[in-house]
PDB file of C-alpha atoms in Angstrom:
ATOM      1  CA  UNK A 129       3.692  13.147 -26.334  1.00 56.00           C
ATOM      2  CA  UNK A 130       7.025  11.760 -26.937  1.00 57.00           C
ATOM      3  CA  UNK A 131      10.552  12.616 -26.066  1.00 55.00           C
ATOM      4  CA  UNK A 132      12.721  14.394 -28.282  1.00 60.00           C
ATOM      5  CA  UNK A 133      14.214  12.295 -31.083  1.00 60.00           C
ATOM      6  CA  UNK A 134      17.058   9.967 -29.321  1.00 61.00           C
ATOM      7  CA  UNK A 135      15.768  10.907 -26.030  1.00 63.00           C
ATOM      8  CA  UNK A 136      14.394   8.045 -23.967  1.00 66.00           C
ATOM      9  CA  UNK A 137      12.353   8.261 -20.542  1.00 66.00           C
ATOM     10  CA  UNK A 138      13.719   6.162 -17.740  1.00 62.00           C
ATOM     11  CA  UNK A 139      10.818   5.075 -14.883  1.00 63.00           C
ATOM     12  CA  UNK A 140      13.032   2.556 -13.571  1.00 60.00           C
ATOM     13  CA  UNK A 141      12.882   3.980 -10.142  1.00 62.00           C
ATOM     14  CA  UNK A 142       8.976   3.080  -9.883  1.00 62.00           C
ATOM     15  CA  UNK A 143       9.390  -0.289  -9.863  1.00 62.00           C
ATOM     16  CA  UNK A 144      12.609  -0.420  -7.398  1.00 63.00           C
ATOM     17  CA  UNK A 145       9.744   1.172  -5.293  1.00 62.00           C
ATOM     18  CA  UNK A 146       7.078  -1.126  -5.702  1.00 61.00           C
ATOM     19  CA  UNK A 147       9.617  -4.155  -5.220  1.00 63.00           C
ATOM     20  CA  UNK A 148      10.667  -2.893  -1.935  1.00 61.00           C
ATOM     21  CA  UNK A 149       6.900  -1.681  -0.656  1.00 59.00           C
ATOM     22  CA  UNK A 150       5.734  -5.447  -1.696  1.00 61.00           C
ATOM     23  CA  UNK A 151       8.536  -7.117  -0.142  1.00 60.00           C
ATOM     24  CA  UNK A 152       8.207  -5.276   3.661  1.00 57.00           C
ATOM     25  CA  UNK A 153       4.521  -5.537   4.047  1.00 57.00           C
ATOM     26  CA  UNK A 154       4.549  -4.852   7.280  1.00 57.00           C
ATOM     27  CA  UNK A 155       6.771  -1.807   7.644  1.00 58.00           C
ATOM     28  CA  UNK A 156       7.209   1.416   8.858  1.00 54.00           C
ATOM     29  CA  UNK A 157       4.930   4.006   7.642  1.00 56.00           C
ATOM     30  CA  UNK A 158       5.718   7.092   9.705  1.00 57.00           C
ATOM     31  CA  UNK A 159       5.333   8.847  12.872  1.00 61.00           C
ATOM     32  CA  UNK A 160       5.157   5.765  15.183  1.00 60.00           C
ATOM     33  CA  UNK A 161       1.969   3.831  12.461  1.00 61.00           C
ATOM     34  CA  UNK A 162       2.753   0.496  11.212  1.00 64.00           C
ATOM     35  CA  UNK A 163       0.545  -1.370   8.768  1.00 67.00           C
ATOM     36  CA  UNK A 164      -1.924  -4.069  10.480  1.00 76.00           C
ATOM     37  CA  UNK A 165      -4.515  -4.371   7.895  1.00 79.00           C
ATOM     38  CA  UNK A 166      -4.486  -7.410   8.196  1.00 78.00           C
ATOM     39  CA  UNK A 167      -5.083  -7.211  12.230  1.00 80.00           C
ATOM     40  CA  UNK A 168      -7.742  -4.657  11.287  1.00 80.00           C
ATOM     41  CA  UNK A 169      -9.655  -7.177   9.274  1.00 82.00           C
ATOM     42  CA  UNK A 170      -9.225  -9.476  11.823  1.00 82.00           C
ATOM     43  CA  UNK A 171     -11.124  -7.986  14.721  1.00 82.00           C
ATOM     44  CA  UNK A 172     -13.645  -6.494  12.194  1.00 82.00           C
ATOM     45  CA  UNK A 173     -14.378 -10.214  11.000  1.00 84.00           C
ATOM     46  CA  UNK A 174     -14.682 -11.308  14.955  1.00 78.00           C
ATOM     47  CA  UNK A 175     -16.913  -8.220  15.285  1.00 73.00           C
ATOM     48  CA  UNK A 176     -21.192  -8.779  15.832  1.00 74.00           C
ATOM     49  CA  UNK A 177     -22.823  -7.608  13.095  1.00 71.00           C
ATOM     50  CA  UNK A 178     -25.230  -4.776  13.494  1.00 71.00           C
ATOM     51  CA  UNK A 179     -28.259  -4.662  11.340  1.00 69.00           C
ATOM     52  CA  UNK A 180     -29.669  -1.445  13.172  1.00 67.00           C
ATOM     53  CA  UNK A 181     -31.045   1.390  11.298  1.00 64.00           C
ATOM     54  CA  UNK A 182     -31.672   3.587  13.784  1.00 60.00           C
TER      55      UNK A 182
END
């Protein structure tokens, strides 16, 4: 659907948000978590791998 005639949508907002999530990577994300993916991946790369079924 479109807008009324003259009318025009304005999703400017969306990418002031997805400058400022790309640019603090590792930030804040609430109640005391921050973002360590890449610490994650880290100790999951260093981890033995189990090929145990069982």
């Amino acid at each position: 659907a479109r807008p009324a005639g003259g009318f025009r949508v304005d999703y400017g907002f969306v990418a002031t948000v997805d400058r400022e999530i790309m640019r603090d990577l590792e930030r804040d994300v609430g109640y005391g978590i921050t973002d360590l993916w890449d610490e994650i991946v880290e100790t999951l790369q260093g981890a033995p791998v189990s090929t145990d079924t069982e």
